[in-house]
Every structure is written in structure tokens, then in C-alpha cells.
Coordinates of C-alpha atoms in Angstrom, one line a residue:
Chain Z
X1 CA 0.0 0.0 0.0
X2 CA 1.4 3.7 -1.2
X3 CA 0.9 6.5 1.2
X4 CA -1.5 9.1 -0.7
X5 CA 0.5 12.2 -2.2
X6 CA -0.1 15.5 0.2
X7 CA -1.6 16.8 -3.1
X8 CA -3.7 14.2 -4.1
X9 CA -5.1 14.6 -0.5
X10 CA -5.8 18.3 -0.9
X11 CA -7.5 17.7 -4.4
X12 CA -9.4 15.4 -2.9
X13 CA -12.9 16.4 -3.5
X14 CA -16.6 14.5 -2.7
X15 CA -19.6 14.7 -4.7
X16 CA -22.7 16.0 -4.1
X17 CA -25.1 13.2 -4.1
X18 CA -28.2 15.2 -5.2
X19 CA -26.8 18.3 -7.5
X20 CA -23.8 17.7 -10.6
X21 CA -21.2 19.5 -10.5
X22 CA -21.5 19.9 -6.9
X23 CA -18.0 19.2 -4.6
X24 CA -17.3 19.2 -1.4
X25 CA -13.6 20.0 -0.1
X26 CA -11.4 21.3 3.0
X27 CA -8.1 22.8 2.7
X28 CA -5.0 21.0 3.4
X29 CA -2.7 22.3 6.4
X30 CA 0.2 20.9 3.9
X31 CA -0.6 23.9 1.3
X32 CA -1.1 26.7 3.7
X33 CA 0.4 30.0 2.6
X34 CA 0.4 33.2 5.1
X35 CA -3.6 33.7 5.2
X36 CA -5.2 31.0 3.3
X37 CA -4.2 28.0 1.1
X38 CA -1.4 28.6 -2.0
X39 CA -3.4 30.3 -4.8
X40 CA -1.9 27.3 -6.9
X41 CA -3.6 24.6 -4.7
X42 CA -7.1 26.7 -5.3
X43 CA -6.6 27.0 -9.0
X44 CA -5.8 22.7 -8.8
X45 CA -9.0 22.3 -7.0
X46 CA -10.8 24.4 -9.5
X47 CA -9.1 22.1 -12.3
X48 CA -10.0 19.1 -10.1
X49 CA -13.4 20.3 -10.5
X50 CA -14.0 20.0 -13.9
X51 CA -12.1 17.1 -14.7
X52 CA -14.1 15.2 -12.6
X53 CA -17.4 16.5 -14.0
X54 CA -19.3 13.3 -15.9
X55 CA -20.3 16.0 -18.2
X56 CA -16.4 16.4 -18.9
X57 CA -15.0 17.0 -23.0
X58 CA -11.4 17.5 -23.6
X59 CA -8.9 18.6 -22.0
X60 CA -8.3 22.1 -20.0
X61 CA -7.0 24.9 -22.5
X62 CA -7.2 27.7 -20.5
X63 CA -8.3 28.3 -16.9
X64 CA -8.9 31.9 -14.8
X65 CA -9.0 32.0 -11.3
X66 CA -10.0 35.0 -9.4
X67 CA -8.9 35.2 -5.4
X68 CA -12.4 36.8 -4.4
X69 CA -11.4 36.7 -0.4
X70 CA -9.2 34.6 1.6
X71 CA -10.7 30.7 1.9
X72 CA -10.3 29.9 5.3
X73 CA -9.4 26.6 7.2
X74 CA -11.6 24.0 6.6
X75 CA -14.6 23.0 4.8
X76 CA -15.4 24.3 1.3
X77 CA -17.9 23.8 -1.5
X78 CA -16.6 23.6 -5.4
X79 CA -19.7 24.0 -7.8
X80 CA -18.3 23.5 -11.8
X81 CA -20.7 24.2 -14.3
X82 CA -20.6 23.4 -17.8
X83 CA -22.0 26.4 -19.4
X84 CA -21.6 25.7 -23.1
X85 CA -20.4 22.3 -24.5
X86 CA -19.6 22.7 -28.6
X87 CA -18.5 20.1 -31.0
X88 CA -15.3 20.3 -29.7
X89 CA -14.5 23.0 -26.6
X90 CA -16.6 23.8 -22.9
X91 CA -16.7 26.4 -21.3
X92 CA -16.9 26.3 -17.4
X93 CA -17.6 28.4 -14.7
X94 CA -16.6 27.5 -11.3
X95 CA -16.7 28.9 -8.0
X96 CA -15.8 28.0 -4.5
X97 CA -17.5 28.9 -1.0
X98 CA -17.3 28.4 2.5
X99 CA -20.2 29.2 5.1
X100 CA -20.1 31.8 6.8
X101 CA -21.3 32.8 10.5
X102 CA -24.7 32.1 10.0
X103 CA -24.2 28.9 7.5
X104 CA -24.5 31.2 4.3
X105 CA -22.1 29.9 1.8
X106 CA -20.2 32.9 0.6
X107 CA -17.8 33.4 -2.7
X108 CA -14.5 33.7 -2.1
X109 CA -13.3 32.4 -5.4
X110 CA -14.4 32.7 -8.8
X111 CA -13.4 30.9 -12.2
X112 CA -13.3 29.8 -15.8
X113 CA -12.0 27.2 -17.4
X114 CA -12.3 26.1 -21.4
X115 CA -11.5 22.5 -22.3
X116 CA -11.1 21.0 -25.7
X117 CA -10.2 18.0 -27.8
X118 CA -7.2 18.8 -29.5
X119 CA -6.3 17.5 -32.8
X120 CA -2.8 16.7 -33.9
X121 CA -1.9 20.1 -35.7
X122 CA 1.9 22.1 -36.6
X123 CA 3.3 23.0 -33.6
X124 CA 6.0 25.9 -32.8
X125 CA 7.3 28.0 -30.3
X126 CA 8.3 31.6 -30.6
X127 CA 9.7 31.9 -26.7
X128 CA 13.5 30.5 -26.9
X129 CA 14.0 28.1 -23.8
X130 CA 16.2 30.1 -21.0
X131 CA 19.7 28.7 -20.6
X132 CA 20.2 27.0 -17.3
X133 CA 22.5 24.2 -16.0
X134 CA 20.8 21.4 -15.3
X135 CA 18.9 20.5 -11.8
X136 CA 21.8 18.4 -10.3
X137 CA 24.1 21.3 -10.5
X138 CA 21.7 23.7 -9.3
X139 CA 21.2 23.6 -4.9
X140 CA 17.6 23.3 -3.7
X141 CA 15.9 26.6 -1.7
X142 CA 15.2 26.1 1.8
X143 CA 12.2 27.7 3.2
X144 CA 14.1 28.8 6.0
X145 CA 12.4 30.5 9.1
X146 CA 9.2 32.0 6.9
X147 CA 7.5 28.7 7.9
X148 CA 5.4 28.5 5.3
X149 CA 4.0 24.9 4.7
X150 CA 3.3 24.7 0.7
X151 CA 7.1 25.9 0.5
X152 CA 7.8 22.4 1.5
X153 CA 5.4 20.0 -0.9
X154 CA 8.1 21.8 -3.5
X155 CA 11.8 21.3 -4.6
X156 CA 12.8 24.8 -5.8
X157 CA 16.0 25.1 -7.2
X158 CA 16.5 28.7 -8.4
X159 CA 18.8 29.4 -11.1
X160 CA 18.6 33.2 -11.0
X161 CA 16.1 35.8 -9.3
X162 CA 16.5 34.3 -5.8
X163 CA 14.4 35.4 -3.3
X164 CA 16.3 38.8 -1.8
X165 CA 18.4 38.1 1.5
X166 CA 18.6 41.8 1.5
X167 CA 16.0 44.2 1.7
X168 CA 17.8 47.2 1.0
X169 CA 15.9 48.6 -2.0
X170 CA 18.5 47.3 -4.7
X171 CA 16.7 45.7 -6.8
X172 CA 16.8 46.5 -10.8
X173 CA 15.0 43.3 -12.7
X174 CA 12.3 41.2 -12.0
X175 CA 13.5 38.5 -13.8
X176 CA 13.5 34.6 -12.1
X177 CA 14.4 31.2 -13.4
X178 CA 13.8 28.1 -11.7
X179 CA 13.7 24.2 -11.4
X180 CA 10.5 23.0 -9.8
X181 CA 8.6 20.0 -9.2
X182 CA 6.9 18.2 -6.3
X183 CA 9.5 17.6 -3.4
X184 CA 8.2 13.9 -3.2
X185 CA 7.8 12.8 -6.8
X186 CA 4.7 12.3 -8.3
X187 CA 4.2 12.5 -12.5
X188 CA 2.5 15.8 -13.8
X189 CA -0.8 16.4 -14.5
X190 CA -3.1 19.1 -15.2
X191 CA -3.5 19.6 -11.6
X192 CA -0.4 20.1 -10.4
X193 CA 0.5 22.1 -13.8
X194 CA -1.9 24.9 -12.8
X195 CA -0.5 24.8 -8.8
X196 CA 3.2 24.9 -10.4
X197 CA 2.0 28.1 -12.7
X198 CA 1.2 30.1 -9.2
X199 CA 4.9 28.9 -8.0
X200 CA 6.7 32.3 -8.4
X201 CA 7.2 34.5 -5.1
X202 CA 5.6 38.1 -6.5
X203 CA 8.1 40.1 -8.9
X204 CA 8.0 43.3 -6.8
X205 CA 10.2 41.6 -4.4
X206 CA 12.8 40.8 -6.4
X207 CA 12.4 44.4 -8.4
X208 CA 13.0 46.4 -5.6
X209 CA 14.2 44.4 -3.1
X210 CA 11.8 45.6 -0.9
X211 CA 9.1 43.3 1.2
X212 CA 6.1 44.9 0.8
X213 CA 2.5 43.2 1.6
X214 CA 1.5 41.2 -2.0
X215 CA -1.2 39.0 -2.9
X216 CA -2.3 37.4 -6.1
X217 CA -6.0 38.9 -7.0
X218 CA -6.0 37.0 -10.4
X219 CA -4.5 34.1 -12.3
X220 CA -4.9 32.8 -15.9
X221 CA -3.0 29.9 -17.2
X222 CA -3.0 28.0 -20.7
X223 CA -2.3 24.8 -21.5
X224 CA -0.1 24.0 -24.4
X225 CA 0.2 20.2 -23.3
X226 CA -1.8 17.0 -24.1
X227 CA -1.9 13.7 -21.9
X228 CA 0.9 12.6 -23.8
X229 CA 3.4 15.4 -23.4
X230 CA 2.5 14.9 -19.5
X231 CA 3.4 12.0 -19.5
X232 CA 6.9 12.2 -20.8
X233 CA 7.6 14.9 -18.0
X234 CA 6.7 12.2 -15.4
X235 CA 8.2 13.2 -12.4
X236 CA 10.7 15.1 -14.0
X237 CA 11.4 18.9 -13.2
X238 CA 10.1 22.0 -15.0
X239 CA 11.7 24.7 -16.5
X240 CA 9.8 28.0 -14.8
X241 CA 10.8 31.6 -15.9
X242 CA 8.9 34.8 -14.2
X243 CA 8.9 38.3 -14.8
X244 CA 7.2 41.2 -13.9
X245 CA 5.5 43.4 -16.4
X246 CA 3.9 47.0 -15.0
X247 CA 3.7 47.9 -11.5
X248 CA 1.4 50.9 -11.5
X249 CA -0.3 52.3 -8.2
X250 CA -1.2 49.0 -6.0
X251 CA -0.9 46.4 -8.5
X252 CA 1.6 44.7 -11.1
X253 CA 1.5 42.2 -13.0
X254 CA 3.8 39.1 -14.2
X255 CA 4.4 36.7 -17.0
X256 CA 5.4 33.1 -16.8
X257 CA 6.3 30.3 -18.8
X258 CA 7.0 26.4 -17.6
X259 CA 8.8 24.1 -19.4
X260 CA 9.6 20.0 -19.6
X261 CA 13.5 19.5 -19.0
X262 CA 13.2 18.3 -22.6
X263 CA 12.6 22.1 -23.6
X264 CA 8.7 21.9 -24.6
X265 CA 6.8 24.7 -23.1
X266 CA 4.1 23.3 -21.4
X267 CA 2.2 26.0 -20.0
X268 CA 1.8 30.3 -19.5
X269 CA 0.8 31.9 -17.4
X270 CA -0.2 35.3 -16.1
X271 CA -0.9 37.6 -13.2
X272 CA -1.6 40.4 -11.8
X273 CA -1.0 41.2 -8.5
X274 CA -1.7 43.4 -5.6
X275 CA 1.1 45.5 -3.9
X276 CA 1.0 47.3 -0.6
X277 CA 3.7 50.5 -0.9
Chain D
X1 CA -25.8 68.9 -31.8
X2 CA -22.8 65.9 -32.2
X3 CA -23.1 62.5 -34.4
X4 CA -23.0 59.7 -31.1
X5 CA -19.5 58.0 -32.4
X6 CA -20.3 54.2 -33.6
X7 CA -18.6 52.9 -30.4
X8 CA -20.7 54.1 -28.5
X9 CA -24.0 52.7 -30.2
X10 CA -22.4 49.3 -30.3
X11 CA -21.9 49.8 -26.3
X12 CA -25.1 51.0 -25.4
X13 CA -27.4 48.6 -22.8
X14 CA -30.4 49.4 -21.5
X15 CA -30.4 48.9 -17.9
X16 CA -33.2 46.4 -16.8
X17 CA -36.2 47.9 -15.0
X18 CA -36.7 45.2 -12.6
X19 CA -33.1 43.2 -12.2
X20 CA -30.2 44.8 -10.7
X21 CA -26.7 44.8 -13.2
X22 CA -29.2 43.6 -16.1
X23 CA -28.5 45.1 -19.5
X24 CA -30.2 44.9 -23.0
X25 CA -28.0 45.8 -26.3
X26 CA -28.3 44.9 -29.8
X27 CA -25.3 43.9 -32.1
X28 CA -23.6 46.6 -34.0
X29 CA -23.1 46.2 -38.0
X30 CA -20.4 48.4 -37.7
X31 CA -18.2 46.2 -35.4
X32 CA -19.1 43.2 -37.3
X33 CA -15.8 40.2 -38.0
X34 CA -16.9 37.6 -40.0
X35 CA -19.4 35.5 -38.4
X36 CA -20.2 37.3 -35.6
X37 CA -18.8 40.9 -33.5
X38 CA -15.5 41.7 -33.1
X39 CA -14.2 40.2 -30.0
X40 CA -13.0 43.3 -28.9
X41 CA -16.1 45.0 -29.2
X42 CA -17.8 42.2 -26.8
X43 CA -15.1 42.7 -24.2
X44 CA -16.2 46.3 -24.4
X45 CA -19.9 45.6 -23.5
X46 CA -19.0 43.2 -20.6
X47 CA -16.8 45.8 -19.3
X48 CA -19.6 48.5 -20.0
X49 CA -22.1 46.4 -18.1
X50 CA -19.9 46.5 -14.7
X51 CA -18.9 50.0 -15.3
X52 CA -22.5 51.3 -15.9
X53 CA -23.9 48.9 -11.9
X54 CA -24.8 50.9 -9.3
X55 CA -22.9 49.1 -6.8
X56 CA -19.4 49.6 -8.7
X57 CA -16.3 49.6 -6.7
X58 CA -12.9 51.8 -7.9
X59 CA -12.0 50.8 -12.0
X60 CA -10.8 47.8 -13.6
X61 CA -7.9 46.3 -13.0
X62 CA -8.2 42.9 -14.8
X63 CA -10.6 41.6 -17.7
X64 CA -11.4 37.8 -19.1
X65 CA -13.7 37.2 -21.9
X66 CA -14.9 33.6 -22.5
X67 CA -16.0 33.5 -26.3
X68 CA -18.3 30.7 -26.0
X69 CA -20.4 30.6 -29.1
X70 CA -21.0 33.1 -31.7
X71 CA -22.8 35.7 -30.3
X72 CA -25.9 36.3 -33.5
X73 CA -27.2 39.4 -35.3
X74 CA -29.7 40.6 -33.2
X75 CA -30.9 41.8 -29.6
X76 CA -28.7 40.5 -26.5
X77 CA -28.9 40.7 -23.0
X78 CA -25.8 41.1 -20.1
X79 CA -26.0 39.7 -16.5
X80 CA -23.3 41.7 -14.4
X81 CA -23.2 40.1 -10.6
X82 CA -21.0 42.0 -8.2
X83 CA -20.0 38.8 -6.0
X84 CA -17.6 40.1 -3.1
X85 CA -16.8 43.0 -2.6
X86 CA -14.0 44.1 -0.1
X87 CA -12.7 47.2 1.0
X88 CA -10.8 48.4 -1.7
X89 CA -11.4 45.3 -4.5
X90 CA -14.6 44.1 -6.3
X91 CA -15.0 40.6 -8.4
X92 CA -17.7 40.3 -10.5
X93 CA -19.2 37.5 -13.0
X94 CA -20.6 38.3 -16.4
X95 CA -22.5 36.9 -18.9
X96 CA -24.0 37.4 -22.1
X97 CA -27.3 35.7 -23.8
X98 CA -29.2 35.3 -26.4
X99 CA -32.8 34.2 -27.0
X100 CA -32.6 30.7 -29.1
X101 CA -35.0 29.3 -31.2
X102 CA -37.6 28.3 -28.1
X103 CA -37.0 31.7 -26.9
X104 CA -34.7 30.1 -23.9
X105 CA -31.7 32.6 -23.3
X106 CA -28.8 30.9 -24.1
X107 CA -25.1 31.8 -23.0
X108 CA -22.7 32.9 -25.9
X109 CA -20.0 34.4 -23.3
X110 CA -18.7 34.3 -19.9
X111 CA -16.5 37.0 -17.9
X112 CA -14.9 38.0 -15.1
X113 CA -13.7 41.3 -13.9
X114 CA -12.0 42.5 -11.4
X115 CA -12.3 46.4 -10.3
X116 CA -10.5 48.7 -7.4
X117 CA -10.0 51.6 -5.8
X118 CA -6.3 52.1 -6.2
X119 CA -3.7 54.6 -4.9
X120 CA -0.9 55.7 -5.8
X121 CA 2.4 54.0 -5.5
X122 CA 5.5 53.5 -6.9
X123 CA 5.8 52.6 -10.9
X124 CA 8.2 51.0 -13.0
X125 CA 7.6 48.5 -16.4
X126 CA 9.6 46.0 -17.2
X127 CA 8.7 45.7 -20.6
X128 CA 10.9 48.6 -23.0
X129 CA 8.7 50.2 -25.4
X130 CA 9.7 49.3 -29.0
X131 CA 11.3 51.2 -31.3
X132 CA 9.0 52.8 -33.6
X133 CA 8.5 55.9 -36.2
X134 CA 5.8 57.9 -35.5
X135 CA 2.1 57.6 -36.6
X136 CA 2.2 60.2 -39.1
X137 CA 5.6 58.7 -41.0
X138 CA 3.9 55.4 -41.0
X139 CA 0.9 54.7 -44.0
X140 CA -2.8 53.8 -43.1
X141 CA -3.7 50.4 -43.6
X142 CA -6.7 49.6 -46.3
X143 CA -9.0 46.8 -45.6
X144 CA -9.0 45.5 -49.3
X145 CA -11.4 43.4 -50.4
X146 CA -12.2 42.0 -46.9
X147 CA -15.7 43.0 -45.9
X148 CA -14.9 42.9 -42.4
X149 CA -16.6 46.0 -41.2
X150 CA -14.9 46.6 -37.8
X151 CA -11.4 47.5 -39.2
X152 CA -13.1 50.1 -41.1
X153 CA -13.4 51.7 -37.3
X154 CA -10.1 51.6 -36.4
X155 CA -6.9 53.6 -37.8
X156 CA -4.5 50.9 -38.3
X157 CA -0.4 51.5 -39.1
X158 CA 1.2 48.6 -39.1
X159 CA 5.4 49.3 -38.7
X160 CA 5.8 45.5 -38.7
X161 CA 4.4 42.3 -38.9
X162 CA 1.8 42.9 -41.7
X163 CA -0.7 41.0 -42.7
X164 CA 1.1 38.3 -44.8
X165 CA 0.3 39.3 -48.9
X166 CA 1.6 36.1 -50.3
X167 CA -0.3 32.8 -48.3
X168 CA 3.4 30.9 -49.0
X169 CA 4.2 29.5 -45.9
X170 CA 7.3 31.5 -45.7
X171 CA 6.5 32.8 -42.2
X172 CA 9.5 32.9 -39.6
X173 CA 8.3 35.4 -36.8
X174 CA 5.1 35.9 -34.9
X175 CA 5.2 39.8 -33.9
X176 CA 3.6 43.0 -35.1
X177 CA 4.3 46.6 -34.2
X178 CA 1.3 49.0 -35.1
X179 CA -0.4 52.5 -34.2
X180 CA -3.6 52.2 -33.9
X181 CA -6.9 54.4 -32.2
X182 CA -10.6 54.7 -33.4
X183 CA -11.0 55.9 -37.2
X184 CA -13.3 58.3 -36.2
X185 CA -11.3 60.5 -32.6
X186 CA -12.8 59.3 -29.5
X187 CA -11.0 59.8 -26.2
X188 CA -9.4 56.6 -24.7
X189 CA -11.8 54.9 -22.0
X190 CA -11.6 51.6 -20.4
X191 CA -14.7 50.6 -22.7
X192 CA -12.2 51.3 -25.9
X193 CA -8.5 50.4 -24.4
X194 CA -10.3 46.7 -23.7
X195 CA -11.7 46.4 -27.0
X196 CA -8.5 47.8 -28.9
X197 CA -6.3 44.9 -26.6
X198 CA -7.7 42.6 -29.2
X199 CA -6.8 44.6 -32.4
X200 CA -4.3 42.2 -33.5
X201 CA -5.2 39.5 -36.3
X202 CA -4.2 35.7 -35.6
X203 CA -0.6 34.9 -34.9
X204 CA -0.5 31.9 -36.7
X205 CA -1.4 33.9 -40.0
X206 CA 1.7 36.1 -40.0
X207 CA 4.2 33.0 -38.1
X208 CA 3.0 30.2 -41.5
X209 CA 2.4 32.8 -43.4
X210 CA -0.6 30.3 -43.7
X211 CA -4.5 31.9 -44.2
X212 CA -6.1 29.2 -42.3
X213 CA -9.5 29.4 -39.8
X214 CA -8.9 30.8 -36.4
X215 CA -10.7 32.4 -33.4
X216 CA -9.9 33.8 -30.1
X217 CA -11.4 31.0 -27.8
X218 CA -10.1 33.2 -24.4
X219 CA -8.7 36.7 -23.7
X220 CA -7.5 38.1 -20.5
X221 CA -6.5 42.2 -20.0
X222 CA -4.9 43.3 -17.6
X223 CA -5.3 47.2 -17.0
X224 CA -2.5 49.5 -16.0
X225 CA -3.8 52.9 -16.1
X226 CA -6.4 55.3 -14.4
X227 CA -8.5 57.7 -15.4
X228 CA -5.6 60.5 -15.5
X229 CA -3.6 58.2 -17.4
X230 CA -6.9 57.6 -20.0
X231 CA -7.0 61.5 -19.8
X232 CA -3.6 61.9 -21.0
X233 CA -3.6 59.9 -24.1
X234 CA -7.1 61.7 -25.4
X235 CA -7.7 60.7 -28.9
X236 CA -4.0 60.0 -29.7
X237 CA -2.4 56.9 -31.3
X238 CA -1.7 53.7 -29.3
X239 CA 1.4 51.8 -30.4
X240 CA 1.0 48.3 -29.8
X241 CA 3.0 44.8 -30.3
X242 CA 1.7 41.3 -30.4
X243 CA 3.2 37.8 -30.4
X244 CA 3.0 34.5 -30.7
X245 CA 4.0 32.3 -27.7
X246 CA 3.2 27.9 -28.0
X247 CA 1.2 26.6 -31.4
X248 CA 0.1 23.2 -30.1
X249 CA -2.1 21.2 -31.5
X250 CA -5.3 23.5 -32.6
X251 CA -4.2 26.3 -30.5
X252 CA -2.0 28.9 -29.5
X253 CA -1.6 32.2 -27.4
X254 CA -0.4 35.2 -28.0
X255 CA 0.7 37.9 -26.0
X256 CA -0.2 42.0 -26.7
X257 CA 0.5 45.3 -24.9
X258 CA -0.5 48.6 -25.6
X259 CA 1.3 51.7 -24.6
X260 CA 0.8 55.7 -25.1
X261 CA 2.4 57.7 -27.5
X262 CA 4.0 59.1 -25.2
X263 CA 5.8 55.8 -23.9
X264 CA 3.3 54.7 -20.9
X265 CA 2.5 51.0 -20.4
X266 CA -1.1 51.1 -20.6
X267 CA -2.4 47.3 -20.8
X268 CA -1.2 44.1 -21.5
X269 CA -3.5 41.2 -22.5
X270 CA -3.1 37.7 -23.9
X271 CA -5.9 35.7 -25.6
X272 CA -5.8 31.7 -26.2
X273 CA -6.4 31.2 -29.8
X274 CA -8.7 28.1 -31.8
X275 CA -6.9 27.4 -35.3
X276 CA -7.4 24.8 -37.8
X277 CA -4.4 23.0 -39.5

């Protein structure tokens, strides 16, 4: 018998008997960030969601996740609805709620997700692969004192763009690359694809060395993988590149790309973020 | 007595008497694409919808537009749900319908958006403004023989990355540098810098150099600018680049920004994109 994954547990969610669509959930200590679970885990539970819908065509494309209000510890509710099924995409809408003091379930996330079957077409890519050395030579980030638990499910090995040691206002790019997969193995999927999108610490850290208050307030993410280029990642690491865009009065906004140590970009993924002066 | 300026008939909604954040509109010929409106004009009426609630919060910050189906010729009608708001941030649900054949309103698009009050902070971007001559030194770009009404409202100058002229398959790049504002001057609003972030024609045209079928599927904008900013740019030129990121299998993304002529970062956006080998 194999011990269940810590994300696998967190995904875990439990159908509603009586209404489709309809998921019950609580959030995993092992994902915690400061105030509420790692925006990644929420966007893999949204995923989770929809994948597990009977109503189900394709695979994910594209998926938006908007961070309403912090989810708190414990119970939620996931409710995925198929909005519009076509020949071959469907859209979703998702969102996620948790009761509050008098047992009304409340929003606190909203999303969307598109899924598709994809046909065997050309393929390209116009974003060169960032040089890097290759995950042995490169040492892996410990979390250190911040004692924050999702940190942990992860081995980060940061090429360049480390997290600043010193906050002394130095900062001139916003620019990180990074090797990243789950810190116990466990092959990649759709799931834990959209978590690793949300993986990147926020860019106006590392632009101005400073450590202001940041949150994620929206996340969109597309899929440029089938079940077959999953599957030759495995449990191998990702390629992950950040950068921040334009930080204008409270909020910025960042740009990231993941790729399979084979150099196929897998997924991209965007921001934006809000920023305490 | 003033002409009302064609963007502002397609964006008209008449509030509902009975149903808070209900709208009805009717399709504009003039921002017609092929077989349906311009994307960019639909992005505009979702965005119109939240702007024109009562219980708005602050301005956008961040936009996504599910095109689900083809939205038809005809009378539509917009559902605009304020979800949660907090202090300073609001998140809101959109959708758009249409009456089908039995009369049952159907859903042809899904949104969210994401408004707040924001103050001012420090700025930087990350992104250096290309290189470009200015508007005047660059030519006008005809529609030809196309028949697609809604570039007929927009002053286009492409400085590079044309539409291809020879279908040859001799494409090697993915990006295009244009001016562009309305045909007709109309100051820069949120309404028109959402609509205008999906100006630019399919990637995979101008990287195969390859005329074959494709449609935005998903588009996410994020908004950098205020009302002083909008102010400051008036009725002048936007200079905008777009490229291609992944082509995989049926689909790719592409990422856009739009700055002022005078060199601010106003928006960046990126749309998931349906094409057919």
C-alpha cells in the first residue's frame, strides 16, 4: 500500500449526491500560505473540479482563477458548471464557497476554465527556452524560518532571481528562473500544472528588493500540453521563468512560462498582483 | 448637436427595470468580423455592463472574456453580478445571452472582472517600449477586399508584422508593431482600451504565413492605467505589439500590450487562440 501524495489529498474532493457539478472539499494544512491556502492549490482544486465532471470534453486549454477573499481553514464547497459544450470545446464556470457565521455559503473564489479536444496540428514556439544548468548542479531553496507549509510540498532550485536576502531597495529586474517540481515525486498532470504556474514568489520583491504586503487577485493559465506530453515529464522537473510586467499604483502584474527539461513549453501563465507600498 | 461616435452605439445597454446589473443591447453592423462581432467590441460591452452597476467599486484592474459561441445578429442581454466586494477590491461574473429558437436565453459568453480603488504607489515597467517611427511617418492600412466591417473603425499602421500578402508558408516570426486608435477620434476609455487589446489578427497567420481558420477562444487584459492616465492619451495613437508564444495542437496564445504615445504601459492582455491546421 502507497501513502496518498499530500496533493492528491488536498485535491481530494466528494460529490454531491443530489446536484452535478456539486464538490465538497477542505483545505489542506500541507498547502497553507500566510492567510489561506497557495493560490496554486485553489486553482488545482478548481481544475480538479472540472475534470471530474461526468459532463467532462477534452482537456483544459485555459483556466482563470480570481482570489475573491481569503478561503479559510476548513470545509469548502466547489460547484463547476458546464455552461456551453460545442463540438469540440466547454466552457466552465466555477466557484468555491465556504459558510459563513450564519451557515450562508459565501464566494470567495471565482473561475473559468475552457477544455477541448485537440487535434494533432503544426506546432512551434516563438519563446526560446532560457539557458540553465541542469537540476543536479543547481542547490535546492530552503524555506528557511518563513515557515510557510506549501514551500515544503516543493523542490525549488532557483537558477537566478533568488528570493532577496537583502531588503535594501537594490533591486533592478524582476526576472527569475527556476527548477520545480513536487518535493516527493509524483508525475505531472493538469493539476499540479496549474499549482506549479502560481509557483513564483511576486516580482515586486525581487524588483525592488523591498518586502512589501502582496497577494495574487487574479491568475490565468493555458495549457499548451496533451496527456501525452505529461506524460513524458513524469516526475521530472520544469523549466519556470517569471517576470514582472507593469507595477502601476497597487498592483503589477507578471508573465510566466514552464517548461519539460526536454525544452517543450508546457504552459503560460499570467498575473496580476496586488502590492502594498 | 454631435453625431453619437459608432462605439458608443455598439456599447449602449439598457439597464433592466426590474433586475439589478441587467442590461439589454443589440449587435452593431459596424463592429461586425466575420461570423459574428469583433471580439474586442464584446469585451467592451461586458466591461460597460460592470462599469455602468450601481454598486461599482474603484475601476478595472483585470478583464477575461470567454468567447463561447458566436454571439448572432440581433438583440442581447448582459447579467453583471457583483459577487464580493472588499474594502478596496470588487470581483464580478458576467454573462452574455441570447434568445434561441424556443426563446430560452442561451449563454454565448462568460467573464470576469476585477475592479478597485487604487492609490498611488511606486511605478516601474519591465517591458521597453519598441522602437517605432511615428504615426504620421507610418501609411494607413486599407481593408481591401475583406468586408470585415470593424477595421473600417479603427486607424491601423502597421510598422511590422503585416498581414502576410503572399499565403506561401514563408513565415518565420510571430510579432507585429502598429499604431492604432478609433477611425473616427474618441478619447481613450476603459470601454475602448479593452476592445482595442484585441486589435491584432491571428498569430498563426503572420508566423505560416498560412491563411487558415482561427478564433480567439479566451482573452485576459490586464489594466495598467487610471482615469488621468486615459485622460492623458485623449484621442491619440496607441502603439501596440503582439506575439505568438506555443502553437500546439489546434491552439495557441499570444501575448499583446499597448502603450501611449508618449511611452506609458497602458495594458497588456493575452488571448488563447482556436486554429485549424
Amino acid at each position: 500500500m502507497t501513502a496518498t501524495h499530500t496533493f492528491d489529498s488536498a485535491l481530494a474532493l466528494k460529490p454531491s449526491p443530489v446536484r452535478a457539478g456539486h464538490y465538497f472539499g477542505v483545505t489542506s494544512p500541507d498547502y497553507w500560505n500566510m492567510v489561506g491556502p497557495f493560490g496554486g492549490m485553489t486553482a488545482g482544486i478548481v481544475l480538479q473540479a472540472v475534470l471530474s465532471h461526468p459532463e467532462l470534453l477534452g482537456a483544459p486549454i485555459a483556466i482563470t482563477v480570481n482570489y475573491a477573499s481569503a478561503i479559510e481553514k476548513g470545509a469548502f464547497e466547489v460547484q463547476a458548471t458546464p455552461v456551453r459544450t460545442n463540438r469540440s470545446t466547454q466552457h466552465w464556470t466555477i466557484h468555491i464557497t465556504q459558510a459563513d457565521a450564519n451557515g450562508m455559503q459565501q464566494v470567495n473564489t471565482t473561475a473559468t476554465v475552457v477544455t477541448a479536444a485537440r487535434r494533432e496540428t503544426w506546432r512551434a514556439s516563438d519563446i526560446p527556452v532560457p539557458q540553465a544548468p541542469p537540476p543536479a548542479e543547481v542547490a535546492r531553496m530552503g524555506i528557511g524560518p518563513s515557515g510557510v507549509a506549501w514551500l515544503n510540498q516543493y523542490d525549488m532550485r532557483p537558477i537566478s532571481g533568488h528570493v532577496p536576502t537583502k531588503w535594501d531597495g537594490s533591486g533592478d529586474h524582476s526576472e527569475t528562473r527556476i527548477w520545480l517540481r513536487d518535493a516527493v515525486p509524483r508525475a505531472l498532470d493538469f493539476a499540479s500544472l496549474a499549482s506549479m504556474s502560481d509557483m513564483f514568489y511576486p516580482r515586486v520583491w525581487l524588483r525592488r528588493a523591498k518586502h512589501v504586503p502582496a497577494g495574487t487577485v487574479s491568475i490565468t493559465t493555458y495549457f499548451h500540453a496533451g496527456n501525452t506530453e505529461l506524460a513524458a515529464v513524469g516526475t521530472g522537473y520544469l523549466l519556470g521563468r517569471a517576470t514582472g510586467q507593469r507595477f502601476h499604483n497597487g498592483f503589477f502584474d507578471q508573465a510566466a512560462q514552464l517548461w519539460s527539461e526536454a525544452g517543450e513549453l508546457l504552459a503560460t501563465s499570467n498575473q496580476i498582483v496586488y502590492f502594498k507600498e
